[in-house]
Tab-separated table of C-alpha atoms in Angstrom:
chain	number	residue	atom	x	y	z
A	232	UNK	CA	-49.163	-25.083	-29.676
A	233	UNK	CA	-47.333	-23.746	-27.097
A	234	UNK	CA	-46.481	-20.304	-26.569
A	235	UNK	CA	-42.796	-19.457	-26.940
A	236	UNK	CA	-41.274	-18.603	-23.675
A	237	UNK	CA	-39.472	-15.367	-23.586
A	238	UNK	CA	-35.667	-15.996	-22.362
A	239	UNK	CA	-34.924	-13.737	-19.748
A	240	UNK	CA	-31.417	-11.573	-20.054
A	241	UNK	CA	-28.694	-12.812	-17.397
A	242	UNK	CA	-28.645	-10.127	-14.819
A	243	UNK	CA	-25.028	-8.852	-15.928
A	244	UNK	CA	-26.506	-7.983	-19.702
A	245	UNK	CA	-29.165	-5.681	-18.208
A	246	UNK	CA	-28.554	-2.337	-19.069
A	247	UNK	CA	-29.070	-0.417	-15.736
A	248	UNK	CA	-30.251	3.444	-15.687
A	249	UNK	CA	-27.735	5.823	-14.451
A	250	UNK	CA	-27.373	6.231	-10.936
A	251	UNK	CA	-28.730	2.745	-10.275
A	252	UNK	CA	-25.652	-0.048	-9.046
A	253	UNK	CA	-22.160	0.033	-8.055
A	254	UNK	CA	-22.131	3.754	-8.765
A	255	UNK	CA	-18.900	6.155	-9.696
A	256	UNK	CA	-15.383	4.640	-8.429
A	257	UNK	CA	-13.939	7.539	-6.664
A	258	UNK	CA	-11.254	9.401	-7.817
A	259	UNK	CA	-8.486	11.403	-6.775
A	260	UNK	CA	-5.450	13.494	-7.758
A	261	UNK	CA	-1.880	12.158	-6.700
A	262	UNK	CA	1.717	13.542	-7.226
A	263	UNK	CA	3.950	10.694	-8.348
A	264	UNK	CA	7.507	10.903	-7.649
A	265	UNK	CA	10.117	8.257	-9.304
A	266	UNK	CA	13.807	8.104	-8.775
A	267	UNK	CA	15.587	8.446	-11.902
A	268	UNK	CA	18.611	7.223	-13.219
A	269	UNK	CA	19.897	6.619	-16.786
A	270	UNK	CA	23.686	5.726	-17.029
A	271	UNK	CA	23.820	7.154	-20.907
A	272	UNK	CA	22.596	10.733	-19.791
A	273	UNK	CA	24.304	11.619	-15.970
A	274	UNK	CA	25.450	9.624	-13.651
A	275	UNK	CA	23.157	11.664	-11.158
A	276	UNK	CA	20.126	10.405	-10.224
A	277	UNK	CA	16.897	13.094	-10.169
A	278	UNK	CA	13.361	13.327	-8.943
A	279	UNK	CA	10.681	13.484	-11.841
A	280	UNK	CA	7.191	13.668	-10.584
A	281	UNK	CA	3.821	14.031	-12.256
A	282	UNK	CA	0.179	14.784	-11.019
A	283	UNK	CA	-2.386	12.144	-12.355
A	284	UNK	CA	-5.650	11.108	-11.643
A	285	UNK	CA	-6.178	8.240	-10.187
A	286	UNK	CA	-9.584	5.221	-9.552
A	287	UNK	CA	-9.828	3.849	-5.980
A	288	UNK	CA	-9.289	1.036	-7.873
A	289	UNK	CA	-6.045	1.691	-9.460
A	290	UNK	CA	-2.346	0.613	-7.816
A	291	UNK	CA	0.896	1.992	-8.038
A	292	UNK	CA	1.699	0.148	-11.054
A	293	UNK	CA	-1.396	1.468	-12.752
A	294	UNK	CA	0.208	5.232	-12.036
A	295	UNK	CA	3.224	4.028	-13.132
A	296	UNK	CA	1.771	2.435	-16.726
A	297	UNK	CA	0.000	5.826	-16.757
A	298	UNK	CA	2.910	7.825	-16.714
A	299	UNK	CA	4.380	5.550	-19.138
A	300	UNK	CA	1.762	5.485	-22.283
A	301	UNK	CA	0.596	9.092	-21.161
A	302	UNK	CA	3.185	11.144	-19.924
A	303	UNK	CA	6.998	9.579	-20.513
A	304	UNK	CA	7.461	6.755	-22.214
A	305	UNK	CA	11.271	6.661	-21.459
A	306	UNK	CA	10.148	5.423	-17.797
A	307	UNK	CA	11.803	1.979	-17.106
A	308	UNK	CA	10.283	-0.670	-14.680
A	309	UNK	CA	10.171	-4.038	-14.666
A	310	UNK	CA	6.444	-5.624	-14.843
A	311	UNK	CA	5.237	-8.800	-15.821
A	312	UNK	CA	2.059	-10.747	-14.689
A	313	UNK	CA	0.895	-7.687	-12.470
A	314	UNK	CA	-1.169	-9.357	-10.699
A	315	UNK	CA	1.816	-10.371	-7.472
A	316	UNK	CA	2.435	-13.709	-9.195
A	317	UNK	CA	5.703	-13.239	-11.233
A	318	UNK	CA	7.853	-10.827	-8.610
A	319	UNK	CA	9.140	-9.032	-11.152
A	320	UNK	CA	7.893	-5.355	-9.555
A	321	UNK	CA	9.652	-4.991	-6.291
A	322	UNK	CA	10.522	-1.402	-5.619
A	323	UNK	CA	10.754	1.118	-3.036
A	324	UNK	CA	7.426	2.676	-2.704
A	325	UNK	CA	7.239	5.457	0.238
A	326	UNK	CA	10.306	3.962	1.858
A	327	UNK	CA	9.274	0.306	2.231
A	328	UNK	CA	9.629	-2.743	-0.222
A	329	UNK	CA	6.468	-3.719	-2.042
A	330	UNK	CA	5.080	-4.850	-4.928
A	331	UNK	CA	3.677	-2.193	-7.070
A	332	UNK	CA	1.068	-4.202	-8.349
A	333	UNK	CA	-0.330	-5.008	-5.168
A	334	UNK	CA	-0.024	-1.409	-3.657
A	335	UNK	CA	-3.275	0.607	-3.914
A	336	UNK	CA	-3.180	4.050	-4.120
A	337	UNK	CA	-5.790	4.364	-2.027
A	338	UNK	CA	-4.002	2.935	0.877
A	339	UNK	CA	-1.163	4.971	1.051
A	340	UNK	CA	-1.088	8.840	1.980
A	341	UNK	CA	-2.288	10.551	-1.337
A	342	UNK	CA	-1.952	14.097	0.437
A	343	UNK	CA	1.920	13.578	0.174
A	344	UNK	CA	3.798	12.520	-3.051
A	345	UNK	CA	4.438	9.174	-3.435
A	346	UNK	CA	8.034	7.904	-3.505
A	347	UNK	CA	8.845	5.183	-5.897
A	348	UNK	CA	12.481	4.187	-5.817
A	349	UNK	CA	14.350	1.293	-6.633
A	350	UNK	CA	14.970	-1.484	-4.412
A	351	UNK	CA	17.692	-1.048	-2.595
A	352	UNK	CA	21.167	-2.644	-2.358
A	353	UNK	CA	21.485	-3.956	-5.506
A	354	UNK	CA	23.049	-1.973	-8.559
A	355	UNK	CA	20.539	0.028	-10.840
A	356	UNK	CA	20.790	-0.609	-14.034
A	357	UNK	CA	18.210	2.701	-15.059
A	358	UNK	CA	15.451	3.968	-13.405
A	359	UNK	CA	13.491	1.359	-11.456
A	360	UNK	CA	15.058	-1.637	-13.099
A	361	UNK	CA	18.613	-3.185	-10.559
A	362	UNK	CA	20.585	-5.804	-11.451
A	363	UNK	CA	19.122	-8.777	-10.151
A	364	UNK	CA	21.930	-10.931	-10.686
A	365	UNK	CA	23.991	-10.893	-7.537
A	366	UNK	CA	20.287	-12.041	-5.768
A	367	UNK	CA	20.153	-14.754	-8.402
A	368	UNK	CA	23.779	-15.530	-7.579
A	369	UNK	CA	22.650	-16.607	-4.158
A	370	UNK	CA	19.803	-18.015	-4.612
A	371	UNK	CA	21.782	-20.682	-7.052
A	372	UNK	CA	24.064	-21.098	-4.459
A	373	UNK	CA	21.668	-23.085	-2.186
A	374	UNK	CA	21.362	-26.012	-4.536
A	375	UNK	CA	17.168	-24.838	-4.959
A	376	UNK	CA	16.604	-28.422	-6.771
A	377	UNK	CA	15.408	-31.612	-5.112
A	378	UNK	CA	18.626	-33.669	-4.476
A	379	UNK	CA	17.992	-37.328	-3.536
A	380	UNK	CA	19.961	-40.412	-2.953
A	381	UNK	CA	19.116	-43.834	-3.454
A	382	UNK	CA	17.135	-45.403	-6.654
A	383	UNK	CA	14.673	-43.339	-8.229
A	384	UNK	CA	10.973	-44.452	-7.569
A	385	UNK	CA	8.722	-45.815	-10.212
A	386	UNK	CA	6.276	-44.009	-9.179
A	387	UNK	CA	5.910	-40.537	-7.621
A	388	UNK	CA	7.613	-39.569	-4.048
A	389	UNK	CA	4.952	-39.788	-1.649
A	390	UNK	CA	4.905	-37.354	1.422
A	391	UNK	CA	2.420	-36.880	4.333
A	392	UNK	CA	0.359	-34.163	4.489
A	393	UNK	CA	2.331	-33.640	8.050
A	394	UNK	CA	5.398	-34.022	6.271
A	395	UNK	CA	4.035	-31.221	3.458
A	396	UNK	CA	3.125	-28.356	6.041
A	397	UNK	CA	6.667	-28.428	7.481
A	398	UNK	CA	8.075	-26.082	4.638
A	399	UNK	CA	4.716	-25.347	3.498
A	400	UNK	CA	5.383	-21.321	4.384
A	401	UNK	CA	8.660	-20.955	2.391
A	402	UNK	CA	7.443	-22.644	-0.655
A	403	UNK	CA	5.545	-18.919	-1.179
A	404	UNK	CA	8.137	-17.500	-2.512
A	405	UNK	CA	8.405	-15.509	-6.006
A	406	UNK	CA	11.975	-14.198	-5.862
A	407	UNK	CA	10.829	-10.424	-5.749
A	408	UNK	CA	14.117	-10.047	-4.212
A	409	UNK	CA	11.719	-7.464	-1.338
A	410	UNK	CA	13.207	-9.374	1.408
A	411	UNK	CA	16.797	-9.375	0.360
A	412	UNK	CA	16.643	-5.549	-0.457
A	413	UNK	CA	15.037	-4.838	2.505
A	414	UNK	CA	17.857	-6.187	4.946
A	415	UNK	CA	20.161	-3.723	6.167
A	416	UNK	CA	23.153	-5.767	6.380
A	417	UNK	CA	22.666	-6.998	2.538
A	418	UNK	CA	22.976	-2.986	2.029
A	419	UNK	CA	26.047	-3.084	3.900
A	420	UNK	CA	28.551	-4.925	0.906
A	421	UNK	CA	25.972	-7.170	-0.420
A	422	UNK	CA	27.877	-10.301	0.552
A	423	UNK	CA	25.027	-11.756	3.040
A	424	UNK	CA	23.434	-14.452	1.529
A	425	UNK	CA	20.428	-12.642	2.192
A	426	UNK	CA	17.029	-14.058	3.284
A	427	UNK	CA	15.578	-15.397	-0.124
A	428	UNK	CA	18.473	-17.611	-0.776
A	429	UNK	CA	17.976	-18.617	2.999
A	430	UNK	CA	13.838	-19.066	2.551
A	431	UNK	CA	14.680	-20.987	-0.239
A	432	UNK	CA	16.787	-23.238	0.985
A	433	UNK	CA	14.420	-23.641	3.659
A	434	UNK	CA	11.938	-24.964	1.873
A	435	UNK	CA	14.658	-27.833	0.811
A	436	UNK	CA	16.399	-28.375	4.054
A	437	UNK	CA	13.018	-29.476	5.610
A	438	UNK	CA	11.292	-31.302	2.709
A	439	UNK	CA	11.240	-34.712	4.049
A	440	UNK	CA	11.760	-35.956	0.341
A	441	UNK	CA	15.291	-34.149	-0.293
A	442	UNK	CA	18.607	-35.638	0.889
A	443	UNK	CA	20.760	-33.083	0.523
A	444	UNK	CA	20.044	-30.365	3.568
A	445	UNK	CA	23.595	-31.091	5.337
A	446	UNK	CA	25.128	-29.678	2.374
A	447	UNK	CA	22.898	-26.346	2.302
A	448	UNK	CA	23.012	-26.178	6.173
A	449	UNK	CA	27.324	-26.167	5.640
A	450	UNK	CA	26.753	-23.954	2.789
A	451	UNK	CA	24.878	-21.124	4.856
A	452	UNK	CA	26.683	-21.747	7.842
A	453	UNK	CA	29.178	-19.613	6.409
A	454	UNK	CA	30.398	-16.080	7.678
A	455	UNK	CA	27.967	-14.581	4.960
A	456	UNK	CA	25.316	-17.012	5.865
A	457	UNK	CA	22.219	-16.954	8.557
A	458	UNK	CA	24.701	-16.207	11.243
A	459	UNK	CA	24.733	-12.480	10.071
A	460	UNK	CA	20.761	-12.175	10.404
A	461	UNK	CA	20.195	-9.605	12.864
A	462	UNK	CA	16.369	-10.282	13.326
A	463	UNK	CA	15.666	-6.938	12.204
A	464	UNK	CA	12.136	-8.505	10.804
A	465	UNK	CA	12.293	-6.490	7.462
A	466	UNK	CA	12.068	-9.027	5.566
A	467	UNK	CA	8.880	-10.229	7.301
A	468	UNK	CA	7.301	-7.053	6.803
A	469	UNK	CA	8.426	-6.879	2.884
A	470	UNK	CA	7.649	-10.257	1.813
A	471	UNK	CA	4.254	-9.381	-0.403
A	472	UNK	CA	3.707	-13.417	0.292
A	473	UNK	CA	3.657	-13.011	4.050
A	474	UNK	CA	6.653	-15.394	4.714
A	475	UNK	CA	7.440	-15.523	8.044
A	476	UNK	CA	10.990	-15.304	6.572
A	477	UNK	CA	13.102	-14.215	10.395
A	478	UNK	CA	11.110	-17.530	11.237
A	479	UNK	CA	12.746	-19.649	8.645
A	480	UNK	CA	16.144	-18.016	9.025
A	481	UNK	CA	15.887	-18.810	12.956
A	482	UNK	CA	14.921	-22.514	12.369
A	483	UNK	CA	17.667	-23.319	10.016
A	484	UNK	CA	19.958	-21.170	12.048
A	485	UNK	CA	18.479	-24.007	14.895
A	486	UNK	CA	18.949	-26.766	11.893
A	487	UNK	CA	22.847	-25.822	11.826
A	488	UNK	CA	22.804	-25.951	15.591
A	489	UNK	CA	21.133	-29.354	16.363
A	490	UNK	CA	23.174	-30.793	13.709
A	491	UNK	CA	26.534	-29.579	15.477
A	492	UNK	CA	26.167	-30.013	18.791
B	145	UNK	CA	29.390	-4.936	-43.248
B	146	UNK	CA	30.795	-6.621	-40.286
B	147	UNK	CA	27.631	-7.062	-38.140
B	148	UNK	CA	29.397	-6.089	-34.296
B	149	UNK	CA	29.369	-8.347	-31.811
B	150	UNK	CA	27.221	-7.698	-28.531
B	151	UNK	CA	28.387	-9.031	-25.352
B	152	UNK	CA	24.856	-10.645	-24.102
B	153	UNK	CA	23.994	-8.506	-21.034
B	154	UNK	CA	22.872	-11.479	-19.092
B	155	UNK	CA	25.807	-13.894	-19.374
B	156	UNK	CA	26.027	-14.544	-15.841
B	157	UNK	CA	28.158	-12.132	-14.834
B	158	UNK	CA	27.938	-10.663	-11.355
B	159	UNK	CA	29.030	-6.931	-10.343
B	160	UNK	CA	32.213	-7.869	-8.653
B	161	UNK	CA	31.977	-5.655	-5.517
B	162	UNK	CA	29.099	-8.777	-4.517
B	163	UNK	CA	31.032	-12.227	-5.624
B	164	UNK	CA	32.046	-13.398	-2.067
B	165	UNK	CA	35.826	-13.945	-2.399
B	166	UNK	CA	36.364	-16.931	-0.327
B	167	UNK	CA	33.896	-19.448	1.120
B	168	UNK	CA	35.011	-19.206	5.021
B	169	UNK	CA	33.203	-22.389	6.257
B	170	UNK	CA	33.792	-23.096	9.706
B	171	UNK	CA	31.871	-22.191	13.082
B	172	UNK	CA	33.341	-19.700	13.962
B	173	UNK	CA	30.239	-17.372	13.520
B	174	UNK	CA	28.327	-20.045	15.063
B	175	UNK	CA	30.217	-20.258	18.622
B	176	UNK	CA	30.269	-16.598	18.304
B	177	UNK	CA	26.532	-16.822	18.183
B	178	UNK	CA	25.902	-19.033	20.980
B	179	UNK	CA	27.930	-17.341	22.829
B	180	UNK	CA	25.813	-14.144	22.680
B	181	UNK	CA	22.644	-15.477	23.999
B	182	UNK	CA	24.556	-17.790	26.359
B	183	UNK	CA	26.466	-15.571	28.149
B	184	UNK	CA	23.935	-12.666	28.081
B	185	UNK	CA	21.471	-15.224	30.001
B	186	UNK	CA	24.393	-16.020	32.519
B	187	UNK	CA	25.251	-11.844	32.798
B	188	UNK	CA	21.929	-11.253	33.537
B	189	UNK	CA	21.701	-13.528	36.433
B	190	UNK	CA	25.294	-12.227	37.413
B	191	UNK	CA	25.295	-8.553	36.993
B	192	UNK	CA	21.454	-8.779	38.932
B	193	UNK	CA	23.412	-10.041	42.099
B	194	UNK	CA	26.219	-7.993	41.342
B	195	UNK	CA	24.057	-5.136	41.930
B	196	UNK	CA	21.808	-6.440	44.701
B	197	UNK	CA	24.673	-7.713	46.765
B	198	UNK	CA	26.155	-4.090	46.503
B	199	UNK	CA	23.380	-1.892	46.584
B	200	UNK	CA	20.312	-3.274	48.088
B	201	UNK	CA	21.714	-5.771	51.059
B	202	UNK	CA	23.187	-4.451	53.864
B	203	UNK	CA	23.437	-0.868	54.540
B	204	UNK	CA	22.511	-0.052	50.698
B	205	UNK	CA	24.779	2.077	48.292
B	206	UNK	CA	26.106	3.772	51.123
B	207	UNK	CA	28.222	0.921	52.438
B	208	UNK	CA	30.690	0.953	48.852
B	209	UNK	CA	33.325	2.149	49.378
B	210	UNK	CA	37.017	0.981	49.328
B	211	UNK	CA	36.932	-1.093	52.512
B	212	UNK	CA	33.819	-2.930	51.104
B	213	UNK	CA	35.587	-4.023	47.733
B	214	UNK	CA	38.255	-5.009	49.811
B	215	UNK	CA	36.089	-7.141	52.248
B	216	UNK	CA	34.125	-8.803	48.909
B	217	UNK	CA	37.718	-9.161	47.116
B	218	UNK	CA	38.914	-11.224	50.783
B	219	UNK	CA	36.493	-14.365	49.354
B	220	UNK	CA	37.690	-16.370	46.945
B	221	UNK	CA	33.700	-16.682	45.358
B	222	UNK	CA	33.471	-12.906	44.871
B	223	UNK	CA	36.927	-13.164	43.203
B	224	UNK	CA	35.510	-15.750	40.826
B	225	UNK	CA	32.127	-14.067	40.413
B	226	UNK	CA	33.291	-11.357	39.064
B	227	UNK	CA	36.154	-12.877	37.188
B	228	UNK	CA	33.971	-14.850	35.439
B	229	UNK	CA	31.359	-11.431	34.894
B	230	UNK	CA	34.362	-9.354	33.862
B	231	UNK	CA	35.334	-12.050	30.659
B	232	UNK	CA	32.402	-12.824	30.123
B	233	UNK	CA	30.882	-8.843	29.757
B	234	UNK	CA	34.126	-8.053	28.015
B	235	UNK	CA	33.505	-10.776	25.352
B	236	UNK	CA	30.109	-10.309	25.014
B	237	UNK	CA	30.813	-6.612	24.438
B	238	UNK	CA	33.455	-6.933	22.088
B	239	UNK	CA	31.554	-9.385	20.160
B	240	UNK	CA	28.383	-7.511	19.982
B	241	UNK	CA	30.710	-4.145	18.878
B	242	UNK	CA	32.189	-6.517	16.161
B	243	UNK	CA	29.208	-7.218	14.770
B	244	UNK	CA	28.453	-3.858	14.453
B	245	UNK	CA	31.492	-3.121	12.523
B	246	UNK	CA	31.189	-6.000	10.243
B	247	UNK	CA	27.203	-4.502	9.790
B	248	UNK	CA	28.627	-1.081	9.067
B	249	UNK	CA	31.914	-0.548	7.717
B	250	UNK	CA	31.842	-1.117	3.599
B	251	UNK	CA	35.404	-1.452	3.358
B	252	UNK	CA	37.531	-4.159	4.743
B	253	UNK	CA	40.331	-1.945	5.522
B	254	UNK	CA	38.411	0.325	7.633
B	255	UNK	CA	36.884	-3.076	8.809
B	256	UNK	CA	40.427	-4.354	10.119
B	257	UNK	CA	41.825	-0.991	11.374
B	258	UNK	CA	38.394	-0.562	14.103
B	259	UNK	CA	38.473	-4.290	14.548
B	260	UNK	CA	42.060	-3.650	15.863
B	261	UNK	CA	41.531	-1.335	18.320
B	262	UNK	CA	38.654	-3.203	19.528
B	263	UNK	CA	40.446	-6.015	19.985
B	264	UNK	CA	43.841	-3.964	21.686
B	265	UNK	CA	40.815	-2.165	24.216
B	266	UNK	CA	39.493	-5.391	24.929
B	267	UNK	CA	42.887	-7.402	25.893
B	268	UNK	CA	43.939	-4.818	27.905
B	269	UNK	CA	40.984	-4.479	30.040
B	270	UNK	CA	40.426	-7.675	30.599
B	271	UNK	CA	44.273	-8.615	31.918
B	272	UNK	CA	44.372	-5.533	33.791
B	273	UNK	CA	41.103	-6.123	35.287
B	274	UNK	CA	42.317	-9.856	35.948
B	275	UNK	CA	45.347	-8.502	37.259
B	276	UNK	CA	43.980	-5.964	39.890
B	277	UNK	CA	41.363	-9.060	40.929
B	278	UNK	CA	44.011	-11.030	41.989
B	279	UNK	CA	46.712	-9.310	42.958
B	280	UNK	CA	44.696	-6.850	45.097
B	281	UNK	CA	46.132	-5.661	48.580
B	282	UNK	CA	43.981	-3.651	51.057
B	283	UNK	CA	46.503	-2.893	53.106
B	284	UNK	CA	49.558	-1.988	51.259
B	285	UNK	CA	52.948	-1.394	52.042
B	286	UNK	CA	54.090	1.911	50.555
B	287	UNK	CA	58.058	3.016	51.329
B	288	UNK	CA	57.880	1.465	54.253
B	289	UNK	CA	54.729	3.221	55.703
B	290	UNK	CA	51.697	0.441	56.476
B	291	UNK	CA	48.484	2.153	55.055
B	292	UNK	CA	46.748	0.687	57.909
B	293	UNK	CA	42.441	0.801	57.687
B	294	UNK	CA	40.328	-0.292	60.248
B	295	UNK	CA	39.583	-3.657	58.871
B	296	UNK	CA	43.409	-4.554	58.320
B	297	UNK	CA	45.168	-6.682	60.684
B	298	UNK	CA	47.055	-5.081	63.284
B	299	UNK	CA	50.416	-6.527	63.142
């Protein structure tokens, strides 16, 4: 008879004595300051701001969802996967475009209030929540659906691996709209194009499988289109995807060229 | 009860002050592109011999004066060169300060009124600067009296 052996516990079920492994997550007070706006009250927008504590761990969003369930529930953002897959987040957060959900606290200044704001450019519907729909209006604009000619294969469209990498960058994108809100001239009278729409049909124009980049090339070589990119870069610096997006506006803006002349 | 009617908030509908009003195809925007880098390669080149030719050659900045325009404006290449610098700096300009005004005036009637006198400036320099190129006299005839310099010919 054989003596039962005794099944050791998986190292994450042991029950570790105080003090003893990844230790406290440090914590800190910050002032939160969000931009306010509700149509139905004032047409002035305010300041509210709020001291919380805050985990090394935590992100903007997290002070944000804090304020919310905790603080003031009548606090409007837009959040869905929060974890910088869906885009749905964008906002102004100490002056620059970025995803709360990817923002840690930790990172920024926490001696200073932080400054969430809408993005900018685009209407605001209340609080941190714009209308999205002008961006959107764009972004249809540029045909972003595979257009082909010829007879449809029987089996899948094949394409190099060459062929793939081309538009590999612009293929990133979530439609945050961080780019677009981010470009001074789109502030101007929000008739640029702006660089999503132009990332977007990127990743078309030079997909060896799609037919139908002429068309978007004529459709953004148009007095709102990539000619009105200043190369300011920031939309580089917003994109929470790193998309080289001045990069992609410069090689269609070379697409339209080589095509022409 | 007569359940009301809600408008769906998300019927497509986009805030009118951003529905472009009229596709302008046409290149326009793209010559007006090219031209910027183009010609600012070209003015560098230009306005770099410009300024050598006048200030570092010779006897340096002390040799401009009247008499030297007047000697560079005798050659037909120096009339050219800076024929060609003058249109081409005055377009360039004038394109880059357009751009600037498209960029930063929000309304398109303030748009067209600075766009105007941009363009007015702009025509005027240039065919008074074209004018004084070619028509210039070093040694003019005023009522009668020869304004004679040294480097006129003695008639």
């Amino acid at each position: 008879m054989s003596t039962p052996t005794i099944e050791k516990e998986p190292a994450s079920k042991v029950e570790l004595p105080a003090g003893v492994g990844g230790g406290e997550i440090p914590s800190f007070d910050i002032t939160l300051k969000v931009r306010r706006y509700n149509p139905e009250v004032s047409d002035e927008a305010h300041w509210d701001e709020w001291q919380l504590t805050m985990y090394g761990t935590d992100r903007v969003l997290d002070a944000l969802h804090k304020v919310k369930w905790e603080h003031d529930g009548s606090v409007s953002f837009r959040r869905s996967c929060a974890h910088g897959v869906c885009g749905s987040d964008a906002m102004r957060i100490n002056g620059r475009n970025r995803l709360a959900c990817k923002t840690l606290l930790k990172d920024l200044d926490t001696s200073k209030p932080i400054l969430v704001e809408p993005i900018k450019g685009l209407p605001v519907e209340k609080d941190l929540i714009v209308d999205m729909e002008p961006f959107f209006q764009s972004y249809r604009e540029i045909m972003p659906f595979l257009i082909t000619k010829g007879h449809e294969p029987t089996r899948e469209r094949l394409q190099s691996a060459e062929d793939r990498e081309r538009y590999d960058d612009t293929t990133k994108c979530i439609l945050c709209a961080a780019c677009t809100s981010s470009c001074p001239v789109f502030w101007t009278d929000g008739q640029y194009f702006g660089p999503a729409a132009i990332v977007n049909a990127h990743r078309f124009i030079f997909d060896s499988r799609d037919d139908a980049g002429d068309m978007r090339l004529e459709i953004l070589n148009d007095k709102e289109g990539v000619w009105r990119c200043r190369t300011t870069f920031n939309c580089s610096e917003a994109c929470p995807r790193g998309i080289q997006v001045t990069k992609a506006i410069s090689e269609v803006k070379q697409a339209i060229l080589t095509r022409r002349i | 009860m007569a359940v009301p009617t809600v408008e769906s908030p998300r019927s497509g509908r986009v805030s009118p002050g951003y529905s472009r009003s009229r596709s302008s195809r046409g290149n326009f925007e793209m010559g007006a592109w090219l031209f910027m880098r183009l010609s600012g390669v070209v003015l560098v080149v230009m306005i770099f011999v410009h300024l050598w030719t006048s200030m570092v050659a010779g006897d340096g900045i002390s040799q401009v004066d009247f008499g030297f325009v007047a000697g560079k404006w005798a050659s037909p290449v120096w009339q050219i060169w800076d024929l060609v610098m003058l249109w081409l700096a005055m377009l360039h300009g004038t394109n880059g300060v357009r751009t600037i005004i498209n960029d930063y005036a929000e309304k398109n009637s303030t748009r067209m009124w600075l766009k105007g006198v941009l363009y007015t400036a702009t025509v005027v320099i240039i065919l008074l600067g074209t004018l004084v190129i070619f028509t210039f006299d070093p040694c003019p005839v005023i009522d009668g009296v020869a304004h004679v310099a040294s480097y006129c010919p003695t008639a």
